[in-house]
Coordinates of C-alpha atoms in Angstrom, one line a residue:
Chain A
M1 CA 0.0 -0.1 0.0
S2 CA 1.3 3.4 -0.9
Q3 CA 1.9 6.0 1.7
R4 CA -1.1 8.0 0.3
A5 CA -3.3 5.1 0.2
G6 CA -2.2 4.1 3.7
E7 CA -3.1 7.6 4.9
D8 CA -6.5 7.4 3.3
Y9 CA -7.2 4.1 4.9
A10 CA -6.2 5.3 8.3
E11 CA -8.5 8.4 7.9
F12 CA -11.3 6.2 6.9
A13 CA -10.8 3.6 9.6
A14 CA -10.6 6.4 12.4
A15 CA -13.8 8.0 11.0
R16 CA -15.7 4.6 10.8
A17 CA -14.4 2.6 13.6
G18 CA -16.9 4.0 16.3
H19 CA -19.9 3.3 14.1
L20 CA -18.6 -0.2 13.1
Y21 CA -18.1 -1.0 16.7
R22 CA -21.6 0.1 17.8
S23 CA -23.1 -2.0 14.9
A24 CA -20.9 -4.9 16.0
C25 CA -22.2 -4.6 19.6
L26 CA -25.7 -4.9 18.3
L27 CA -24.9 -7.8 16.0
T28 CA -23.3 -9.6 18.9
A29 CA -26.2 -8.6 21.3
G30 CA -23.9 -6.8 23.6
D31 CA -20.8 -9.0 23.6
T32 CA -18.4 -6.1 23.4
H33 CA -15.2 -8.3 23.3
L34 CA -16.5 -10.2 20.4
A35 CA -17.6 -6.9 18.8
E36 CA -14.1 -5.6 19.0
D37 CA -12.6 -8.6 17.4
L38 CA -15.2 -8.4 14.5
V39 CA -14.5 -4.8 13.9
Q40 CA -10.7 -5.5 13.8
E41 CA -11.2 -8.3 11.5
A42 CA -13.5 -6.3 9.1
L43 CA -11.0 -3.3 9.2
G44 CA -8.2 -5.9 8.4
R45 CA -10.2 -7.2 5.4
I46 CA -10.8 -3.7 4.2
Y47 CA -7.2 -2.8 4.7
V48 CA -6.3 -5.7 2.3
R49 CA -8.7 -4.4 -0.3
W50 CA -8.4 -0.8 0.2
S51 CA -7.3 0.0 -3.3
R52 CA -10.5 -1.4 -4.6
V53 CA -12.6 -0.3 -1.6
S54 CA -11.5 3.4 -1.9
R55 CA -12.8 3.5 -5.5
V56 CA -16.4 2.3 -4.8
G57 CA -18.9 4.9 -4.3
N58 CA -19.8 4.1 -0.6
P59 CA -16.8 2.7 1.3
A60 CA -18.7 3.2 4.6
G61 CA -21.6 1.1 3.4
Y62 CA -19.0 -1.4 2.1
A63 CA -17.4 -1.6 5.5
Q64 CA -20.6 -2.2 7.3
T65 CA -21.3 -5.1 4.7
V66 CA -17.9 -6.6 5.4
L67 CA -18.6 -6.4 9.2
T68 CA -22.0 -8.0 8.7
R69 CA -20.5 -10.8 6.7
T70 CA -17.6 -11.3 9.1
F71 CA -20.1 -11.6 12.0
L72 CA -22.1 -14.3 10.0
A73 CA -18.9 -16.1 9.1
H74 CA -18.0 -16.1 12.7
R75 CA -21.3 -17.5 13.7
R76 CA -21.2 -20.1 11.1
R77 CA -17.8 -21.3 12.4
F78 CA -18.2 -20.8 16.1
S79 CA -21.9 -21.3 16.8
S80 CA -21.8 -24.6 18.6
R81 CA -19.2 -23.1 21.0
E82 CA -21.4 -20.0 21.9
R83 CA -23.0 -20.4 25.1
A84 CA -26.2 -18.8 26.3
R85 CA -25.8 -15.9 28.5
D86 CA -28.3 -14.7 31.1
S87 CA -26.6 -11.4 32.0
F88 CA -24.2 -8.9 30.6
P89 CA -22.0 -8.0 33.3
E90 CA -19.7 -6.1 31.0
L91 CA -22.3 -3.7 30.1
A92 CA -22.7 -2.3 33.7
D93 CA -19.8 0.0 33.5
T94 CA -20.1 1.2 29.9
G95 CA -22.6 3.8 31.0
A96 CA -25.8 4.5 29.3
D97 CA -26.5 7.8 30.9
H98 CA -25.0 10.1 28.4
T99 CA -27.8 9.4 25.8
G100 CA -30.6 9.3 28.3
A101 CA -31.3 5.5 27.1
D102 CA -33.0 3.5 29.9
P103 CA -30.4 1.1 31.0
S104 CA -32.7 -1.7 31.9
L105 CA -34.6 -1.3 28.5
R106 CA -31.3 -1.5 26.8
L107 CA -30.5 -4.8 28.5
T108 CA -33.8 -6.0 27.7
L109 CA -33.4 -5.2 24.1
L110 CA -30.0 -6.7 23.8
D111 CA -31.3 -9.7 25.4
A112 CA -34.1 -10.0 23.0
L113 CA -31.6 -9.5 20.1
A114 CA -29.6 -12.4 21.5
R115 CA -32.5 -14.7 21.1
L116 CA -32.9 -14.1 17.4
P117 CA -31.0 -16.4 15.0
A118 CA -27.8 -14.7 13.7
K119 CA -29.1 -14.0 10.3
D120 CA -32.3 -12.5 11.6
R121 CA -30.2 -10.2 13.8
A122 CA -28.1 -9.2 10.9
V123 CA -31.3 -8.4 8.9
V124 CA -32.7 -6.3 11.9
V125 CA -29.6 -4.4 12.4
L126 CA -29.2 -3.6 8.8
R127 CA -32.8 -2.5 8.4
Y128 CA -33.4 -0.7 11.7
W129 CA -29.9 0.5 12.8
E130 CA -28.3 1.1 9.4
D131 CA -31.7 2.1 7.9
R132 CA -31.1 0.1 4.8
S133 CA -33.8 -0.8 2.4
V134 CA -34.8 -4.4 1.8
H135 CA -33.1 -4.4 -1.4
E136 CA -29.8 -3.1 0.1
T137 CA -30.0 -5.6 3.0
A138 CA -30.5 -8.5 0.5
D139 CA -27.4 -7.4 -1.4
A140 CA -25.2 -7.1 1.8
L141 CA -26.3 -10.6 2.8
N142 CA -26.4 -12.4 -0.4
M143 CA -30.1 -13.2 0.0
S144 CA -33.1 -12.5 -2.1
S145 CA -35.3 -9.6 -1.1
A146 CA -38.1 -12.1 -0.3
A147 CA -35.9 -13.8 2.2
V148 CA -35.1 -10.5 3.8
R149 CA -38.7 -9.7 4.2
T150 CA -39.5 -13.1 5.5
R151 CA -36.8 -12.9 8.1
C152 CA -37.6 -9.4 9.0
V153 CA -41.3 -10.2 9.5
R154 CA -40.3 -13.1 11.7
A155 CA -37.7 -11.4 13.7
L156 CA -40.0 -8.3 14.3
A157 CA -42.8 -10.7 15.5
R158 CA -40.4 -12.4 17.9
L159 CA -39.1 -9.0 19.1
R160 CA -42.6 -7.8 19.7
E161 CA -43.3 -10.8 21.7
L162 CA -40.3 -10.3 23.8
L163 CA -40.3 -6.4 23.9
G164 CA -43.8 -5.3 23.3
E165 CA -44.7 -4.2 26.8
D166 CA -41.2 -2.7 27.5
L167 CA -41.5 -0.7 24.4
A168 CA -45.0 0.3 24.6
E169 CA -44.3 3.7 26.0
Y170 CA -41.0 4.3 24.5
A171 CA -41.9 6.4 21.6
R172 CA -43.6 8.8 24.1
S173 CA -41.0 8.8 26.7
Chain B
M1 CA -34.0 5.0 4.1
P2 CA -37.3 6.7 4.9
V3 CA -39.6 5.1 7.5
E4 CA -42.4 5.1 5.0
Q5 CA -40.6 2.8 2.6
R6 CA -40.0 0.4 5.4
H7 CA -43.6 0.3 6.2
N8 CA -44.4 -0.4 2.6
D9 CA -41.9 -3.2 2.4
D10 CA -43.5 -4.9 5.3
S11 CA -46.9 -4.5 4.2
N12 CA -47.7 -8.1 5.3
S13 CA -46.9 -7.3 8.9
D14 CA -50.3 -7.0 10.1
S15 CA -51.5 -3.7 11.5
D16 CA -50.9 -0.3 12.6
N17 CA -49.7 -1.7 15.8
G18 CA -47.1 -3.5 13.9
Q19 CA -45.9 -0.2 12.2
A20 CA -45.7 1.6 15.5
F21 CA -43.7 -1.2 17.1
E22 CA -41.3 -0.9 14.2
V23 CA -40.8 2.8 14.8
R24 CA -40.4 2.3 18.5
F25 CA -38.0 -0.6 18.1
S26 CA -36.0 1.4 15.5
A27 CA -35.7 4.2 17.9
A28 CA -34.8 2.0 20.9
L29 CA -32.2 0.3 18.8
H30 CA -30.6 3.6 18.0
D31 CA -30.6 4.6 21.6
A32 CA -29.0 1.3 22.7
G33 CA -26.4 1.2 19.9
D34 CA -25.4 4.8 20.6
T35 CA -24.4 3.8 24.2
F36 CA -21.5 1.7 23.1
D37 CA -18.1 3.1 22.9
T38 CA -14.5 1.9 23.0
D39 CA -10.9 3.0 22.4
R40 CA -11.3 3.6 18.7
G41 CA -7.5 4.4 18.2
A42 CA -6.5 1.1 19.6
L43 CA -9.4 -0.6 17.4
V44 CA -8.1 1.0 14.3
A45 CA -4.5 0.1 15.1
A46 CA -5.4 -3.6 15.6
G47 CA -7.5 -3.6 12.5
T48 CA -4.5 -2.4 10.5
V49 CA -2.4 -5.0 12.0
R50 CA -4.9 -7.8 11.1
G51 CA -4.9 -6.3 7.6
R52 CA -1.2 -6.7 7.2
R53 CA -1.2 -10.2 8.6
L54 CA -4.0 -11.1 6.4
R55 CA -2.2 -9.9 3.5
L56 CA 1.0 -11.7 4.3
R57 CA -1.0 -14.8 5.0
R58 CA -2.8 -14.6 1.8
R59 CA 0.5 -14.4 0.0
T60 CA 1.5 -17.6 1.6
T61 CA -0.7 -20.3 3.0
V62 CA -4.1 -19.1 2.9
L63 CA -6.3 -19.4 0.0
G64 CA -7.3 -16.5 -2.1
G65 CA -10.8 -15.0 -2.2
A66 CA -12.7 -16.9 0.3
A67 CA -13.6 -14.6 3.3
G68 CA -14.7 -17.5 5.5
V69 CA -11.4 -19.2 4.9
A70 CA -9.4 -16.1 5.6
L71 CA -11.2 -16.2 9.0
A72 CA -9.9 -19.7 9.5
G73 CA -6.4 -18.6 8.9
V74 CA -6.3 -15.4 10.7
G75 CA -9.3 -14.6 12.8
G76 CA -9.5 -18.1 13.7
A77 CA -6.5 -17.4 15.9
L78 CA -7.2 -14.0 16.7
L79 CA -10.9 -14.3 17.7
V80 CA -9.8 -15.4 21.0
P81 CA -10.3 -12.6 23.2
W82 CA -7.6 -10.8 25.0
S83 CA -7.7 -12.7 28.2
G84 CA -8.2 -16.0 26.5
T85 CA -11.6 -16.6 27.9
P86 CA -14.3 -17.8 25.3
S87 CA -16.2 -15.1 23.6
G88 CA -19.3 -14.0 25.6
Q89 CA -17.8 -14.9 28.9
P90 CA -17.4 -12.0 31.3
R91 CA -14.0 -10.8 32.1
P92 CA -12.7 -8.4 34.8
P93 CA -12.9 -4.7 33.7
S94 CA -9.1 -4.5 33.9
S95 CA -8.8 -6.7 30.8
V96 CA -11.1 -4.9 28.6
S97 CA -8.4 -2.6 27.0
T98 CA -7.5 -3.5 23.4
T99 CA -4.1 -2.3 24.0
P100 CA -1.6 -5.0 24.6
H101 CA 0.7 -5.0 27.3
P102 CA 4.1 -5.7 26.1
T103 CA 6.5 -7.8 28.2
S104 CA 9.9 -6.7 27.3
S105 CA 12.6 -9.0 27.5
P106 CA 16.2 -8.2 28.6
A107 CA 17.5 -8.7 25.2
A108 CA 14.9 -6.4 23.6
R109 CA 16.3 -3.6 21.4
A110 CA 14.8 -1.2 18.9
V111 CA 14.9 -2.2 15.2
T112 CA 14.2 0.6 12.7
S113 CA 12.6 0.3 9.4
D114 CA 15.9 1.3 7.8
E115 CA 17.6 -1.5 9.5
M116 CA 15.0 -3.9 8.3
I117 CA 15.4 -2.6 4.7
S118 CA 19.2 -2.6 4.9
T119 CA 19.3 -6.2 6.3
L120 CA 17.2 -7.4 3.4
E121 CA 19.3 -5.7 0.9
K122 CA 22.4 -7.0 2.5
L123 CA 21.2 -10.5 2.3
L124 CA 20.3 -10.5 -1.4
P125 CA 22.8 -11.2 -4.2
K126 CA 24.3 -8.3 -6.0
G127 CA 21.8 -6.0 -7.9
K128 CA 20.0 -2.7 -7.9
F129 CA 17.5 -1.7 -5.3
G130 CA 14.6 0.6 -5.2
K131 CA 11.2 1.6 -3.8
A132 CA 12.2 0.4 -0.4
E133 CA 9.7 0.6 2.3
G134 CA 9.5 -1.0 5.7
R135 CA 8.6 -1.0 9.4
G136 CA 10.7 -1.6 12.4
V137 CA 9.7 -3.0 15.7
D138 CA 7.6 -0.4 17.5
A139 CA 7.2 -1.1 21.3
S140 CA 4.1 1.1 21.4
E141 CA 2.4 -1.1 18.7
P142 CA 3.6 -4.5 19.4
L143 CA 0.9 -6.1 17.2
V144 CA 2.5 -4.6 14.1
A145 CA 4.9 -7.0 12.4
P146 CA 8.1 -5.5 11.2
Y147 CA 8.7 -6.0 7.5
A148 CA 10.7 -4.7 4.6
Q149 CA 10.0 -4.6 0.8
V150 CA 12.4 -3.7 -1.9
V151 CA 12.4 -3.6 -5.7
Y152 CA 15.4 -5.8 -6.6
D153 CA 16.9 -6.1 -10.1
D154 CA 19.7 -8.6 -10.7
G155 CA 20.0 -7.4 -14.4
R156 CA 17.3 -9.5 -15.7
G157 CA 14.1 -7.6 -14.7
A158 CA 12.8 -5.8 -11.6
S159 CA 11.0 -7.9 -9.0
A160 CA 9.4 -7.0 -5.6
I161 CA 10.8 -8.9 -2.6
S162 CA 9.5 -8.7 0.9
V163 CA 10.2 -10.1 4.2
S164 CA 8.0 -10.0 7.5
V165 CA 8.9 -11.4 10.9
N166 CA 6.5 -12.2 13.7
R167 CA 6.2 -14.4 16.7
V168 CA 3.9 -17.5 16.8
R169 CA 3.0 -19.8 19.5
P170 CA 5.5 -22.6 19.3
G171 CA 3.8 -25.7 18.0
G172 CA 0.4 -23.7 18.0
Y173 CA -2.1 -23.3 15.3
D174 CA -0.4 -20.3 13.7
A175 CA 2.9 -22.1 13.7
R176 CA 1.4 -25.1 11.9
Q177 CA -0.6 -23.1 9.4
A178 CA 2.5 -21.1 8.4
V179 CA 4.4 -24.0 7.1
R180 CA 1.5 -26.0 5.7
C181 CA 1.2 -26.3 2.0
P182 CA -2.0 -24.5 0.7
D183 CA -5.0 -26.6 -0.1
K184 CA -4.7 -27.1 -3.8
V185 CA -8.4 -27.3 -4.1
F186 CA -8.6 -23.6 -3.4
T187 CA -5.0 -22.3 -4.3
P188 CA -3.3 -23.5 -7.3
Y189 CA 0.5 -23.7 -7.0
D190 CA 3.4 -25.4 -8.9
S191 CA 5.2 -26.7 -6.0
C192 CA 5.4 -26.8 -2.3
T193 CA 8.3 -28.3 -0.4
T194 CA 8.7 -28.5 3.3
S195 CA 12.1 -29.2 4.9
H196 CA 13.8 -29.3 8.3
L197 CA 16.9 -27.3 9.2
P198 CA 19.5 -28.5 11.7
D199 CA 18.2 -26.2 14.3
A200 CA 14.8 -28.0 14.0
S201 CA 13.1 -25.1 12.2
V202 CA 10.7 -26.0 9.6
V203 CA 10.6 -24.1 6.3
T204 CA 8.2 -24.4 3.5
V205 CA 8.6 -23.0 0.0
V206 CA 5.6 -22.5 -2.2
K207 CA 6.0 -21.8 -5.8
G208 CA 2.5 -20.2 -6.6
Y209 CA 0.8 -17.3 -8.2
E210 CA -0.4 -13.9 -7.0
Y211 CA -4.0 -14.5 -8.3
P212 CA -5.4 -17.9 -7.5
D213 CA -7.5 -17.6 -10.6
R214 CA -4.5 -16.8 -12.6
R215 CA -6.2 -13.9 -14.3
V216 CA -2.6 -12.4 -14.5
D217 CA 0.2 -14.7 -14.5
T218 CA 2.2 -13.0 -11.7
K219 CA 4.1 -15.7 -9.8
L220 CA 4.5 -15.4 -6.1
W221 CA 7.1 -17.6 -4.6
T222 CA 7.2 -17.7 -0.8
A223 CA 9.2 -19.3 2.1
N224 CA 7.9 -19.5 5.5
L225 CA 10.2 -20.6 8.3
V226 CA 9.0 -21.3 11.9
T227 CA 11.7 -22.0 14.6
P228 CA 11.1 -24.2 17.6
D229 CA 10.9 -21.0 19.6
G230 CA 8.1 -19.5 17.6
H231 CA 10.1 -17.2 15.4
H232 CA 8.2 -16.9 12.1
V233 CA 10.0 -15.5 9.0
S234 CA 8.1 -15.0 5.9
V235 CA 9.6 -14.0 2.6
S236 CA 8.0 -13.4 -0.7
E237 CA 9.2 -12.6 -4.3
W238 CA 7.4 -11.8 -7.6
N239 CA 8.2 -11.8 -11.2
A240 CA 7.0 -8.2 -11.2
A241 CA 8.1 -4.9 -9.6
A242 CA 5.0 -5.0 -7.4
E243 CA 2.7 -7.7 -6.2
K244 CA -0.3 -6.4 -8.0
D245 CA -1.2 -4.1 -10.9
T246 CA 2.3 -4.2 -12.4
P247 CA 3.2 -6.0 -15.6
V248 CA 5.3 -9.3 -15.3
S249 CA 8.9 -8.2 -15.8
R250 CA 10.6 -11.7 -16.3
D251 CA 9.6 -15.3 -16.4
E252 CA 10.3 -16.3 -12.8
P253 CA 11.1 -14.4 -9.6
P254 CA 14.8 -13.9 -9.1
L255 CA 15.8 -16.1 -6.3
S256 CA 15.8 -19.9 -6.5
A257 CA 13.9 -21.9 -4.0
A258 CA 17.2 -22.6 -2.2
Q259 CA 18.1 -19.0 -2.1
L260 CA 14.6 -18.0 -0.8
K261 CA 15.0 -20.6 1.8
A262 CA 18.5 -19.3 2.9
L263 CA 17.0 -15.8 3.0
A264 CA 14.2 -16.9 5.5
A265 CA 16.8 -18.8 7.5
A266 CA 19.2 -15.9 7.9
Q267 CA 20.1 -15.4 11.6
D268 CA 19.6 -11.6 11.3
W269 CA 15.8 -12.1 11.3
R270 CA 15.8 -14.0 14.5
G271 CA 17.4 -11.1 16.2
V272 CA 14.6 -8.9 14.9
V273 CA 11.9 -11.4 16.2
D274 CA 13.6 -11.2 19.6
A275 CA 13.1 -7.5 19.7
I276 CA 9.4 -7.8 19.2
P277 CA 7.6 -7.6 22.6
E278 CA 5.6 -10.6 23.3
D279 CA 1.9 -10.2 22.7
P280 CA -0.4 -12.2 24.8
R281 CA -2.9 -12.4 22.1
Q282 CA -0.5 -14.2 19.8
T283 CA 0.4 -16.7 22.3
Q284 CA -3.2 -17.8 23.0
E285 CA -4.3 -20.9 21.3
P286 CA -7.4 -20.6 19.2
P287 CA -10.4 -22.7 20.2
M288 CA -10.0 -26.2 18.9
A289 CA -11.6 -27.3 15.7
Q290 CA -15.0 -28.5 16.2
E291 CA -15.1 -32.3 16.7
D292 CA -18.0 -32.6 14.3
G293 CA -16.0 -31.1 11.6
K294 CA -14.2 -34.4 11.2
A295 CA -17.5 -36.3 11.5
I296 CA -19.0 -34.5 8.6
R297 CA -16.0 -35.4 6.3
Q298 CA -15.9 -38.9 7.6
T299 CA -19.6 -39.4 6.8
L300 CA -19.0 -37.8 3.4
A301 CA -16.1 -40.2 2.8
S302 CA -18.1 -43.1 3.9
L303 CA -21.0 -42.4 1.5
V304 CA -18.7 -42.1 -1.7
P305 CA -19.8 -44.9 -4.0
R306 CA -17.6 -48.0 -4.4
G307 CA -15.1 -47.6 -7.3
L308 CA -14.4 -44.0 -6.5
K309 CA -11.2 -43.3 -4.5
V310 CA -10.9 -40.3 -2.2
V311 CA -7.7 -38.7 -3.2
A312 CA -8.0 -35.5 -1.1
H313 CA -10.2 -34.0 1.4
G314 CA -10.9 -30.6 3.3
S315 CA -9.8 -29.8 6.7
D316 CA -11.8 -30.6 9.9
D317 CA -12.3 -27.0 11.1
D318 CA -15.9 -26.5 9.9
S319 CA -18.9 -28.6 11.0
Q320 CA -21.2 -27.5 8.3
F321 CA -19.0 -27.7 5.2
T322 CA -16.4 -30.1 3.9
Y323 CA -15.3 -31.5 0.5
V324 CA -13.6 -34.7 -0.8
V325 CA -11.8 -35.0 -4.2
V326 CA -12.6 -38.5 -5.7
D327 CA -11.1 -40.3 -8.7
D328 CA -12.4 -43.1 -10.6
G329 CA -9.4 -43.4 -12.8
K330 CA -10.8 -41.1 -15.4
G331 CA -9.9 -37.9 -13.8
R332 CA -10.5 -36.0 -10.4
S333 CA -13.9 -34.8 -9.2
L334 CA -14.5 -32.5 -6.4
V335 CA -17.5 -33.3 -4.2
Q336 CA -18.5 -30.7 -1.6
I337 CA -21.2 -30.7 0.9
N338 CA -23.1 -28.3 3.4
V339 CA -25.0 -29.7 6.3
Q340 CA -27.2 -27.0 7.9
P341 CA -30.0 -27.1 10.5
D342 CA -32.9 -24.6 10.8
M343 CA -33.1 -23.6 7.0
S344 CA -36.9 -23.9 6.8
D345 CA -37.3 -20.3 6.2
V346 CA -35.4 -20.2 3.0
A347 CA -37.3 -23.2 1.5
G348 CA -39.1 -20.8 -0.8
Q349 CA -35.8 -19.6 -2.4
L350 CA -34.2 -23.1 -2.6
F351 CA -37.1 -25.3 -3.7
G352 CA -39.0 -23.5 -6.3
A353 CA -40.5 -24.9 -9.7
G354 CA -39.1 -28.2 -10.6
S355 CA -38.4 -29.4 -7.0
E356 CA -40.3 -32.4 -5.5
T357 CA -41.4 -33.5 -2.2
L358 CA -40.9 -37.0 -1.0
A359 CA -43.3 -39.1 0.9
D360 CA -41.9 -38.0 4.3
G361 CA -42.1 -34.4 3.4
T362 CA -38.5 -33.9 2.4
R363 CA -38.0 -31.6 -0.5
V364 CA -35.4 -32.3 -3.2
A365 CA -34.2 -29.9 -5.9
E366 CA -31.7 -31.0 -8.5
R367 CA -29.7 -28.5 -10.6
K368 CA -27.0 -28.8 -13.4
Q369 CA -25.2 -25.5 -14.0
P370 CA -21.9 -24.1 -15.0
G371 CA -19.3 -23.9 -12.3
E372 CA -18.9 -20.6 -10.4
K373 CA -15.3 -20.0 -9.9
G374 CA -13.6 -19.6 -13.2
G375 CA -12.3 -23.1 -14.2
A376 CA -12.8 -23.5 -17.9
G377 CA -15.5 -26.1 -18.8
V378 CA -16.4 -26.9 -15.2
V379 CA -19.9 -28.0 -14.6
M380 CA -21.6 -28.3 -11.1
W381 CA -24.1 -30.9 -10.4
T382 CA -26.1 -30.2 -7.2
V383 CA -28.7 -32.1 -5.1
D384 CA -30.4 -29.9 -2.5
T385 CA -32.4 -31.5 0.3
L386 CA -34.5 -30.1 3.1
R387 CA -36.1 -32.2 5.9
T388 CA -39.4 -31.1 7.3
D389 CA -37.5 -29.8 10.5
G390 CA -35.3 -27.5 8.4
F391 CA -32.3 -29.8 8.3
R392 CA -30.6 -29.2 4.9
V393 CA -28.0 -31.3 3.1
V394 CA -26.8 -30.0 -0.2
V395 CA -24.1 -31.8 -2.2
S396 CA -22.4 -30.8 -5.4
A397 CA -20.1 -32.5 -7.6
F398 CA -17.8 -31.0 -10.3
N399 CA -16.0 -32.6 -13.4
S400 CA -12.5 -31.1 -11.9
G401 CA -10.6 -31.6 -8.8
S402 CA -11.0 -27.8 -8.1
Q403 CA -13.5 -25.2 -9.1
Q404 CA -10.7 -22.8 -10.2
T405 CA -8.9 -25.4 -12.7
A406 CA -10.2 -26.5 -16.0
A407 CA -12.3 -29.5 -16.5
T408 CA -10.5 -32.8 -16.2
R409 CA -13.3 -34.9 -17.4
K410 CA -16.6 -34.5 -19.2
V411 CA -19.0 -34.9 -16.3
P412 CA -18.6 -35.2 -12.6
A413 CA -17.5 -38.8 -11.3
L414 CA -21.0 -39.2 -9.5
T415 CA -24.3 -39.4 -11.2
M416 CA -27.3 -37.3 -10.0
K417 CA -28.8 -40.4 -8.6
Q418 CA -25.6 -41.1 -6.6
L419 CA -25.5 -37.5 -5.3
R420 CA -29.2 -37.9 -4.3
A421 CA -28.3 -40.9 -2.2
I422 CA -25.6 -39.0 -0.4
A423 CA -27.7 -36.1 0.3
L424 CA -30.7 -38.3 1.6
S425 CA -28.6 -40.6 3.6
T426 CA -29.9 -41.1 7.1
K427 CA -26.1 -40.9 8.2
W428 CA -26.2 -37.1 8.4
R429 CA -28.6 -37.2 11.3
S430 CA -26.8 -39.7 13.4

């Protein structure tokens, strides 16, 4: 990588790392350590392909896609070793105060995300956190639009089941 | 994306209540996501390090193009969290930092990028040098591997030569991977030779190509050496002035296999490795390969029809995918398989028109299509099956030993009927 390309990459990575990390935290349902690993892995992959990535119209979107695919690849490889968690002790000290988000709701929400199959979680994060269209989500996940819709409907139904009451007053709060 | 579109997309989610839930959920998700933060600088630095390693690894042992496989080579080792506890397990707050804690050894000394470059130039035969770049040992970034790269011309054409040094866990996964020949099914190469040095170091020389699909015939020859102490030296040379996007300058890279091996074995590099602070992450062992990774391969091998000899097979590190290469005496044939639970929700996409449903409810689709990865004349025959509980077995056979290489025979070594028998075998459930 030339010095110029290296600088461009460094600038891009510095600008996007925070957002990628937040996305990864949602994808992993609050596993912040795994989230760091996934972001590092995604940044590494982007580094390798930077000469091409930097020429595409939307490197930020590309980075998000790489992150999501990295997450799914990780899940495919390691799913049988992952253990169910009933608490997120590491979240206690990350502080939810500065955004005014309700910490207990946050934990409930992450817990609900954790109960979704990995692909459904990826769909939900791309659609409702990244605000991507069904079509864009389908592209990112190598799925058909119909499959994205199916997963989305299924995931939302499940989330509603898990969160309905907790979220009932949310928009008004 | 506007919220309105989201609602239109999900017009089959029943009611206004459903839409209201979507809006509330999206807001809650943003609030929850925004609460996470970390040391971004450390994250970026570690990502860059992985990129460098990944690039080096790709030049050497790991297969081109397959993201999942790259994970196996690099991430597989690195996905072990900092403290070595399994992902998802809580760790004390003191271990949260992504910044490694170097443990300096008494012998540690600084190595500059200029020293790396001059050492490389010194070790090469007489010639002209240009376009040097490198990196020394940086105690503040112990994850960054020192390297040097120069353009070297012995008078018969300019070529890029690079060296990178690193620590690996002695006898560990990375140490084994570094000196393993690439899997020819994914990475074509001309030769791969492993030898042992008198000091018990292992060195593997691979004569391969920059692009696994050989779209440009840039040759990439590498030597990877691992000492019993976990010193890893990786040298690469190309028959072009740069690894990519530069025309081939000569038929072959300048150094012979023996010269490449000697360059990797030079004592100078050992001293550089000694200067690298030990990184706890690198000395962690990755999780062991899943046991059922072996099971799926053995099951597949046991279902190969008589008369076909299994001449190669995939590794045991994936519980849901593997392959075998079979030969009936008329040419090699790659057979790959995926075994996946909980796939009911994609039944609609997989089993459309032309698929059938068996008496027990199992759905079966058969496809004959061209290969997907560039091998000339390669065809892919597939039988896809889905049990009523969502258990999917999909098996494909090719008329070549690899998807990247040209067809070695007219049709795959297995018939559709034989593939069907493999996919529908009850053995997958046991």
